[in-house]
Amino acid sequence: MVPAETPEPHETGSPGFPVRRLRRLRRTPALRRLVAEARLSVDDLVAPLFVREGIDAPAPIASMPGEVQHTVDSLVLEAKRLVSLGIPGLILFGVPATKDARGSGAWDPEGVVQVALRAVRDAVGDEVVLMADLCLDEYTDHGHCGVLGPNGEVLNDQTLELYQQIALAQAEAGADIVAPSGMMDGQVAAIRASLDGTGRDQVGILAYAAKYASALYGPFRDAVDVTIAGGGDRRAYQQDLSNQREALEEIALDVAEGADIVMVKPAMTSLDVLATARRAVPVPLAAYHVSGEYSMVKAAAAAGWLDGAAVALEQLTVIKRAGADFVLTYFAAEVAETLGA
């Protein structure tokens, strides 16, 4: 057998030398900026904020370094700071002083989020898009996102009636956008009908359309003081993490029901859903970079295992690359400062 000849290396410019050199456009920072496909800017950031009733100073959240439960006054100051950084949106989560089986604080005109919405609106006007998480889990004594039946199951249609009341209370308090996160069937249609039927047709809906039942929500539950009664979980109503096609159907249904924006959550573990949804729906697409994703980066950075600021930028850019129009992230202020530097 005649051994194969070793080909002679091609000299630069000779006919077999690569003509298409992809490294050409990576050579300098200016070239890389010029041809960048995904761009992360301050305009892509929404800051989630927590406001707690009955405290007189911001309370640090141990599992989310750098995040706090705000008083209404400190929330207003933080909203002003976010505006000064150019961040276009924030979303509020409330922690009430008392809870009950139906979560009545969620629609109380003097409930913590409604009070906070009015205060922030008075302070910053239309300089920021005010969003409010629309759910019951922070307000119920059992920690579920809806009304419970006799066997402890979450009752879908009875819950929708309460979601309608919450939407009206948040809209009246000044929310530009309400964000139903309970994953109840028909929640967008019910809320849209309630808003439109009371002359609040200009209030938008950001639907948590594909919200997976994820272990990455643990620090968030610390932040809102939520424990599910009896050690239960939300797998009967949140999206099954094994399924992509089902998630896309959830997204399509929410768009059909009138959602102005749809969201996928968690972001980093749902990049496939984000990318597919971007091709499937015409409405703006959001992603939630959740508490566990944030806290893991913070913990690793504190241990000196990685560059936290660089990883935050990398993850948010990748979420944009996958198709998100904007990202809800606890890194919003930090990243805005970095981008503005």
PDB file of C-alpha atoms in Angstrom, residues 68-294:
ATOM      1  CA  VAL A  68     -33.267  44.919  49.385  1.00  0.00           C
ATOM      2  CA  GLN A  69     -36.887  45.035  50.392  1.00  0.00           C
ATOM      3  CA  HIS A  70     -37.607  48.737  50.028  1.00  0.00           C
ATOM      4  CA  THR A  71     -39.748  51.075  52.015  1.00  0.00           C
ATOM      5  CA  VAL A  72     -41.953  53.241  49.837  1.00  0.00           C
ATOM      6  CA  ASP A  73     -39.587  56.167  50.436  1.00  0.00           C
ATOM      7  CA  SER A  74     -36.436  54.222  49.544  1.00  0.00           C
ATOM      8  CA  LEU A  75     -38.220  52.781  46.519  1.00  0.00           C
ATOM      9  CA  VAL A  76     -38.879  56.275  45.236  1.00  0.00           C
ATOM     10  CA  LEU A  77     -35.200  57.146  45.652  1.00  0.00           C
ATOM     11  CA  GLU A  78     -34.187  53.993  43.822  1.00  0.00           C
ATOM     12  CA  ALA A  79     -36.634  54.729  41.004  1.00  0.00           C
ATOM     13  CA  LYS A  80     -35.055  58.183  40.617  1.00  0.00           C
ATOM     14  CA  ARG A  81     -31.592  56.590  40.503  1.00  0.00           C
ATOM     15  CA  LEU A  82     -32.695  54.119  37.830  1.00  0.00           C
ATOM     16  CA  VAL A  83     -34.115  56.977  35.776  1.00  0.00           C
ATOM     17  CA  SER A  84     -30.808  58.839  36.096  1.00  0.00           C
ATOM     18  CA  LEU A  85     -29.034  55.731  34.743  1.00  0.00           C
ATOM     19  CA  GLY A  86     -31.332  55.678  31.721  1.00  0.00           C
ATOM     20  CA  ILE A  87     -33.152  52.462  32.635  1.00  0.00           C
ATOM     21  CA  PRO A  88     -36.549  52.617  30.928  1.00  0.00           C
ATOM     22  CA  GLY A  89     -38.612  50.255  33.086  1.00  0.00           C
ATOM     23  CA  LEU A  90     -39.114  48.772  36.516  1.00  0.00           C
ATOM     24  CA  ILE A  91     -41.451  46.100  37.856  1.00  0.00           C
ATOM     25  CA  LEU A  92     -42.762  46.079  41.418  1.00  0.00           C
ATOM     26  CA  PHE A  93     -43.304  43.134  43.757  1.00  0.00           C
ATOM     27  CA  GLY A  94     -45.074  43.684  47.055  1.00  0.00           C
ATOM     28  CA  VAL A  95     -44.543  42.174  50.491  1.00  0.00           C
ATOM     29  CA  PRO A  96     -47.636  42.897  52.636  1.00  0.00           C
ATOM     30  CA  ALA A  97     -47.684  43.072  56.420  1.00  0.00           C
ATOM     31  CA  THR A  98     -50.538  40.550  56.593  1.00  0.00           C
ATOM     32  CA  LYS A  99     -51.716  37.749  54.338  1.00  0.00           C
ATOM     33  CA  ASP A 100     -54.971  35.833  53.982  1.00  0.00           C
ATOM     34  CA  ALA A 101     -56.380  32.877  52.068  1.00  0.00           C
ATOM     35  CA  ARG A 102     -57.521  34.968  49.083  1.00  0.00           C
ATOM     36  CA  GLY A 103     -54.622  37.414  48.973  1.00  0.00           C
ATOM     37  CA  SER A 104     -56.858  40.458  49.353  1.00  0.00           C
ATOM     38  CA  GLY A 105     -53.922  42.825  49.795  1.00  0.00           C
ATOM     39  CA  ALA A 106     -53.144  42.365  46.121  1.00  0.00           C
ATOM     40  CA  TRP A 107     -56.161  44.470  45.052  1.00  0.00           C
ATOM     41  CA  ASP A 108     -56.590  46.687  48.094  1.00  0.00           C
ATOM     42  CA  PRO A 109     -56.326  50.336  46.912  1.00  0.00           C
ATOM     43  CA  GLU A 110     -54.101  50.910  49.956  1.00  0.00           C
ATOM     44  CA  GLY A 111     -52.113  47.730  49.408  1.00  0.00           C
ATOM     45  CA  VAL A 112     -48.358  48.071  49.356  1.00  0.00           C
ATOM     46  CA  VAL A 113     -47.888  47.928  45.576  1.00  0.00           C
ATOM     47  CA  GLN A 114     -50.717  50.353  44.886  1.00  0.00           C
ATOM     48  CA  VAL A 115     -49.276  52.833  47.387  1.00  0.00           C
ATOM     49  CA  ALA A 116     -45.829  52.384  45.854  1.00  0.00           C
ATOM     50  CA  LEU A 117     -47.094  52.825  42.291  1.00  0.00           C
ATOM     51  CA  ARG A 118     -48.692  56.151  43.180  1.00  0.00           C
ATOM     52  CA  ALA A 119     -45.582  57.354  44.989  1.00  0.00           C
ATOM     53  CA  VAL A 120     -43.224  56.458  42.144  1.00  0.00           C
ATOM     54  CA  ARG A 121     -45.564  57.922  39.539  1.00  0.00           C
ATOM     55  CA  ASP A 122     -45.731  61.188  41.485  1.00  0.00           C
ATOM     56  CA  ALA A 123     -41.940  61.266  41.757  1.00  0.00           C
ATOM     57  CA  VAL A 124     -40.845  60.384  38.212  1.00  0.00           C
ATOM     58  CA  GLY A 125     -43.930  60.846  36.054  1.00  0.00           C
ATOM     59  CA  ASP A 126     -43.582  59.184  32.677  1.00  0.00           C
ATOM     60  CA  GLU A 127     -39.783  59.013  32.767  1.00  0.00           C
ATOM     61  CA  VAL A 128     -39.956  55.274  33.456  1.00  0.00           C
ATOM     62  CA  VAL A 129     -42.363  52.515  32.451  1.00  0.00           C
ATOM     63  CA  LEU A 130     -44.094  51.345  35.618  1.00  0.00           C
ATOM     64  CA  MET A 131     -44.921  47.641  35.639  1.00  0.00           C
ATOM     65  CA  ALA A 132     -46.556  45.645  38.397  1.00  0.00           C
ATOM     66  CA  ASP A 133     -46.375  41.917  38.911  1.00  0.00           C
ATOM     67  CA  LEU A 134     -49.946  40.640  38.983  1.00  0.00           C
ATOM     68  CA  CYS A 135     -50.236  37.549  41.131  1.00  0.00           C
ATOM     69  CA  LEU A 136     -51.469  36.363  44.519  1.00  0.00           C
ATOM     70  CA  ASP A 137     -48.629  34.314  45.967  1.00  0.00           C
ATOM     71  CA  GLU A 138     -47.030  37.207  47.873  1.00  0.00           C
ATOM     72  CA  TYR A 139     -50.385  37.960  49.460  1.00  0.00           C
ATOM     73  CA  THR A 140     -51.806  34.517  50.305  1.00  0.00           C
ATOM     74  CA  ASP A 141     -51.126  32.716  53.551  1.00  0.00           C
ATOM     75  CA  HIS A 142     -50.685  29.444  51.639  1.00  0.00           C
ATOM     76  CA  GLY A 143     -48.183  30.782  49.086  1.00  0.00           C
ATOM     77  CA  HIS A 144     -50.008  29.653  45.961  1.00  0.00           C
ATOM     78  CA  CYS A 145     -50.853  31.894  43.002  1.00  0.00           C
ATOM     79  CA  GLY A 146     -54.615  31.461  43.248  1.00  0.00           C
ATOM     80  CA  VAL A 147     -57.711  30.458  45.156  1.00  0.00           C
ATOM     81  CA  LEU A 148     -57.537  26.992  46.706  1.00  0.00           C
ATOM     82  CA  GLY A 149     -60.236  24.355  46.393  1.00  0.00           C
ATOM     83  CA  PRO A 150     -61.285  21.856  49.083  1.00  0.00           C
ATOM     84  CA  ASN A 151     -58.439  19.485  48.213  1.00  0.00           C
ATOM     85  CA  GLY A 152     -55.784  22.178  48.085  1.00  0.00           C
ATOM     86  CA  GLU A 153     -55.848  22.512  44.308  1.00  0.00           C
ATOM     87  CA  VAL A 154     -55.589  25.949  42.694  1.00  0.00           C
ATOM     88  CA  LEU A 155     -58.940  26.856  41.123  1.00  0.00           C
ATOM     89  CA  ASN A 156     -58.348  28.441  37.744  1.00  0.00           C
ATOM     90  CA  ASP A 157     -61.541  30.346  36.963  1.00  0.00           C
ATOM     91  CA  GLN A 158     -62.165  31.653  40.470  1.00  0.00           C
ATOM     92  CA  THR A 159     -58.586  32.927  40.462  1.00  0.00           C
ATOM     93  CA  LEU A 160     -59.188  34.818  37.219  1.00  0.00           C
ATOM     94  CA  GLU A 161     -61.882  36.897  38.911  1.00  0.00           C
ATOM     95  CA  LEU A 162     -59.331  38.048  41.489  1.00  0.00           C
ATOM     96  CA  TYR A 163     -56.741  38.757  38.809  1.00  0.00           C
ATOM     97  CA  GLN A 164     -59.250  41.103  37.197  1.00  0.00           C
ATOM     98  CA  GLN A 165     -59.598  43.008  40.471  1.00  0.00           C
ATOM     99  CA  ILE A 166     -55.824  43.246  40.864  1.00  0.00           C
ATOM    100  CA  ALA A 167     -55.432  44.572  37.326  1.00  0.00           C
ATOM    101  CA  LEU A 168     -57.952  47.331  37.948  1.00  0.00           C
ATOM    102  CA  ALA A 169     -56.319  48.310  41.256  1.00  0.00           C
ATOM    103  CA  GLN A 170     -52.861  48.458  39.680  1.00  0.00           C
ATOM    104  CA  ALA A 171     -54.096  50.401  36.674  1.00  0.00           C
ATOM    105  CA  GLU A 172     -55.884  52.897  38.891  1.00  0.00           C
ATOM    106  CA  ALA A 173     -52.696  53.342  40.943  1.00  0.00           C
ATOM    107  CA  GLY A 174     -50.668  54.256  37.864  1.00  0.00           C
ATOM    108  CA  ALA A 175     -49.260  51.080  36.324  1.00  0.00           C
ATOM    109  CA  ASP A 176     -48.440  51.400  32.629  1.00  0.00           C
ATOM    110  CA  ILE A 177     -48.268  47.631  32.312  1.00  0.00           C
ATOM    111  CA  VAL A 178     -49.676  44.801  34.428  1.00  0.00           C
ATOM    112  CA  ALA A 179     -47.783  41.523  34.371  1.00  0.00           C
ATOM    113  CA  PRO A 180     -49.807  38.402  35.201  1.00  0.00           C
ATOM    114  CA  SER A 181     -47.426  35.706  36.398  1.00  0.00           C
ATOM    115  CA  GLY A 182     -49.722  33.024  37.823  1.00  0.00           C
ATOM    116  CA  MET A 183     -49.915  30.847  34.674  1.00  0.00           C
ATOM    117  CA  MET A 184     -53.678  30.482  34.906  1.00  0.00           C
ATOM    118  CA  ASP A 185     -55.434  29.451  31.703  1.00  0.00           C
ATOM    119  CA  GLY A 186     -57.190  32.444  30.169  1.00  0.00           C
ATOM    120  CA  GLN A 187     -55.584  35.027  32.462  1.00  0.00           C
ATOM    121  CA  VAL A 188     -54.675  37.440  29.661  1.00  0.00           C
ATOM    122  CA  ALA A 189     -58.168  37.387  28.129  1.00  0.00           C
ATOM    123  CA  ALA A 190     -59.797  37.934  31.518  1.00  0.00           C
ATOM    124  CA  ILE A 191     -57.531  40.849  32.413  1.00  0.00           C
ATOM    125  CA  ARG A 192     -57.828  42.441  28.975  1.00  0.00           C
ATOM    126  CA  ALA A 193     -61.625  42.298  29.182  1.00  0.00           C
ATOM    127  CA  SER A 194     -61.581  43.852  32.639  1.00  0.00           C
ATOM    128  CA  LEU A 195     -59.259  46.686  31.651  1.00  0.00           C
ATOM    129  CA  ASP A 196     -61.043  47.427  28.379  1.00  0.00           C
ATOM    130  CA  GLY A 197     -64.461  47.223  29.989  1.00  0.00           C
ATOM    131  CA  THR A 198     -63.586  49.953  32.478  1.00  0.00           C
ATOM    132  CA  GLY A 199     -61.973  52.408  30.092  1.00  0.00           C
ATOM    133  CA  ARG A 200     -58.401  51.380  30.876  1.00  0.00           C
ATOM    134  CA  ASP A 201     -57.664  50.123  27.393  1.00  0.00           C
ATOM    135  CA  GLN A 202     -54.303  51.936  27.281  1.00  0.00           C
ATOM    136  CA  VAL A 203     -52.852  49.781  30.077  1.00  0.00           C
ATOM    137  CA  GLY A 204     -50.632  47.088  28.585  1.00  0.00           C
ATOM    138  CA  ILE A 205     -50.265  43.434  29.517  1.00  0.00           C
ATOM    139  CA  LEU A 206     -46.877  41.763  29.853  1.00  0.00           C
ATOM    140  CA  ALA A 207     -47.762  38.086  30.090  1.00  0.00           C
ATOM    141  CA  TYR A 208     -45.527  35.616  31.866  1.00  0.00           C
ATOM    142  CA  ALA A 209     -46.415  33.334  28.970  1.00  0.00           C
ATOM    143  CA  ALA A 210     -43.878  30.536  29.439  1.00  0.00           C
ATOM    144  CA  LYS A 211     -43.006  30.496  33.120  1.00  0.00           C
ATOM    145  CA  TYR A 212     -41.296  27.248  33.963  1.00  0.00           C
ATOM    146  CA  ALA A 213     -41.557  25.512  37.339  1.00  0.00           C
ATOM    147  CA  SER A 214     -37.923  26.100  38.253  1.00  0.00           C
ATOM    148  CA  ALA A 215     -35.643  25.564  41.225  1.00  0.00           C
ATOM    149  CA  LEU A 216     -34.022  28.899  40.346  1.00  0.00           C
ATOM    150  CA  TYR A 217     -36.749  30.923  42.082  1.00  0.00           C
ATOM    151  CA  GLY A 218     -35.560  30.190  45.617  1.00  0.00           C
ATOM    152  CA  PRO A 219     -33.940  33.565  46.388  1.00  0.00           C
ATOM    153  CA  PHE A 220     -36.992  35.385  45.002  1.00  0.00           C
ATOM    154  CA  ARG A 221     -39.221  33.556  47.466  1.00  0.00           C
ATOM    155  CA  ASP A 222     -36.939  34.773  50.244  1.00  0.00           C
ATOM    156  CA  ALA A 223     -37.350  38.301  48.881  1.00  0.00           C
ATOM    157  CA  VAL A 224     -41.155  38.162  48.997  1.00  0.00           C
ATOM    158  CA  ASP A 225     -41.450  35.980  52.122  1.00  0.00           C
ATOM    159  CA  VAL A 226     -43.335  33.207  50.332  1.00  0.00           C
ATOM    160  CA  THR A 227     -43.481  29.633  51.559  1.00  0.00           C
ATOM    161  CA  ILE A 228     -45.840  27.179  49.908  1.00  0.00           C
ATOM    162  CA  ALA A 229     -48.009  25.492  52.534  1.00  0.00           C
ATOM    163  CA  GLY A 230     -47.314  21.853  53.238  1.00  0.00           C
ATOM    164  CA  GLY A 231     -44.104  21.858  51.256  1.00  0.00           C
ATOM    165  CA  GLY A 232     -46.083  21.961  48.017  1.00  0.00           C
ATOM    166  CA  ASP A 233     -45.046  23.234  44.631  1.00  0.00           C
ATOM    167  CA  ARG A 234     -46.526  24.911  41.544  1.00  0.00           C
ATOM    168  CA  ARG A 235     -45.952  22.179  38.995  1.00  0.00           C
ATOM    169  CA  ALA A 236     -49.692  21.794  38.408  1.00  0.00           C
ATOM    170  CA  TYR A 237     -49.892  25.262  36.850  1.00  0.00           C
ATOM    171  CA  GLN A 238     -46.398  26.469  35.954  1.00  0.00           C
ATOM    172  CA  GLN A 239     -44.793  25.230  32.733  1.00  0.00           C
ATOM    173  CA  ASP A 240     -43.149  21.786  32.706  1.00  0.00           C
ATOM    174  CA  LEU A 241     -39.431  22.286  32.118  1.00  0.00           C
ATOM    175  CA  SER A 242     -39.311  19.237  29.818  1.00  0.00           C
ATOM    176  CA  ASN A 243     -41.580  20.844  27.235  1.00  0.00           C
ATOM    177  CA  GLN A 244     -40.828  23.368  24.535  1.00  0.00           C
ATOM    178  CA  ARG A 245     -43.808  22.864  22.211  1.00  0.00           C
ATOM    179  CA  GLU A 246     -46.224  23.355  25.087  1.00  0.00           C
ATOM    180  CA  ALA A 247     -44.465  26.569  26.049  1.00  0.00           C
ATOM    181  CA  LEU A 248     -44.810  27.867  22.507  1.00  0.00           C
ATOM    182  CA  GLU A 249     -48.510  27.060  22.629  1.00  0.00           C
ATOM    183  CA  GLU A 250     -48.811  29.041  25.871  1.00  0.00           C
ATOM    184  CA  ILE A 251     -47.112  31.982  24.183  1.00  0.00           C
ATOM    185  CA  ALA A 252     -49.371  31.775  21.121  1.00  0.00           C
ATOM    186  CA  LEU A 253     -52.490  31.644  23.287  1.00  0.00           C
ATOM    187  CA  ASP A 254     -51.439  34.723  25.259  1.00  0.00           C
ATOM    188  CA  VAL A 255     -50.809  36.649  22.055  1.00  0.00           C
ATOM    189  CA  ALA A 256     -54.226  35.585  20.752  1.00  0.00           C
ATOM    190  CA  GLU A 257     -55.837  36.704  24.022  1.00  0.00           C
ATOM    191  CA  GLY A 258     -54.383  40.201  23.728  1.00  0.00           C
ATOM    192  CA  ALA A 259     -50.980  40.212  25.397  1.00  0.00           C
ATOM    193  CA  ASP A 260     -48.953  43.241  24.314  1.00  0.00           C
ATOM    194  CA  ILE A 261     -45.671  41.604  25.354  1.00  0.00           C
ATOM    195  CA  VAL A 262     -44.898  37.975  26.208  1.00  0.00           C
ATOM    196  CA  MET A 263     -42.190  36.723  28.515  1.00  0.00           C
ATOM    197  CA  VAL A 264     -40.125  33.587  29.027  1.00  0.00           C
ATOM    198  CA  LYS A 265     -38.798  32.688  32.486  1.00  0.00           C
ATOM    199  CA  PRO A 266     -36.139  31.687  33.547  1.00  0.00           C
ATOM    200  CA  ALA A 267     -34.005  33.205  30.822  1.00  0.00           C
ATOM    201  CA  MET A 268     -30.708  31.310  30.750  1.00  0.00           C
ATOM    202  CA  THR A 269     -32.294  27.857  30.935  1.00  0.00           C
ATOM    203  CA  SER A 270     -34.891  28.736  28.265  1.00  0.00           C
ATOM    204  CA  LEU A 271     -32.752  30.114  25.449  1.00  0.00           C
ATOM    205  CA  ASP A 272     -34.168  27.529  23.040  1.00  0.00           C
ATOM    206  CA  VAL A 273     -37.699  28.710  23.798  1.00  0.00           C
ATOM    207  CA  LEU A 274     -36.687  32.339  23.413  1.00  0.00           C
ATOM    208  CA  ALA A 275     -35.092  31.730  20.030  1.00  0.00           C
ATOM    209  CA  THR A 276     -38.040  29.740  18.716  1.00  0.00           C
ATOM    210  CA  ALA A 277     -40.600  32.181  20.107  1.00  0.00           C
ATOM    211  CA  ARG A 278     -38.803  35.094  18.462  1.00  0.00           C
ATOM    212  CA  ARG A 279     -39.402  33.500  15.074  1.00  0.00           C
ATOM    213  CA  ALA A 280     -43.001  32.591  15.891  1.00  0.00           C
ATOM    214  CA  VAL A 281     -44.612  35.737  17.308  1.00  0.00           C
ATOM    215  CA  PRO A 282     -44.590  39.376  16.197  1.00  0.00           C
ATOM    216  CA  VAL A 283     -45.064  41.023  19.604  1.00  0.00           C
ATOM    217  CA  PRO A 284     -42.181  42.208  21.815  1.00  0.00           C
ATOM    218  CA  LEU A 285     -40.499  39.366  23.679  1.00  0.00           C
ATOM    219  CA  ALA A 286     -39.125  39.683  27.204  1.00  0.00           C
ATOM    220  CA  ALA A 287     -37.009  37.347  29.296  1.00  0.00           C
ATOM    221  CA  TYR A 288     -36.620  37.206  33.078  1.00  0.00           C
ATOM    222  CA  HIS A 289     -33.060  36.683  34.282  1.00  0.00           C
ATOM    223  CA  VAL A 290     -34.244  35.284  37.596  1.00  0.00           C
ATOM    224  CA  SER A 291     -33.076  35.463  41.185  1.00  0.00           C
ATOM    225  CA  GLY A 292     -31.207  32.157  41.160  1.00  0.00           C
ATOM    226  CA  GLU A 293     -29.335  33.126  38.013  1.00  0.00           C
ATOM    227  CA  TYR A 294     -28.361  36.408  39.669  1.00  0.00           C
TER     228      TYR A 294
END
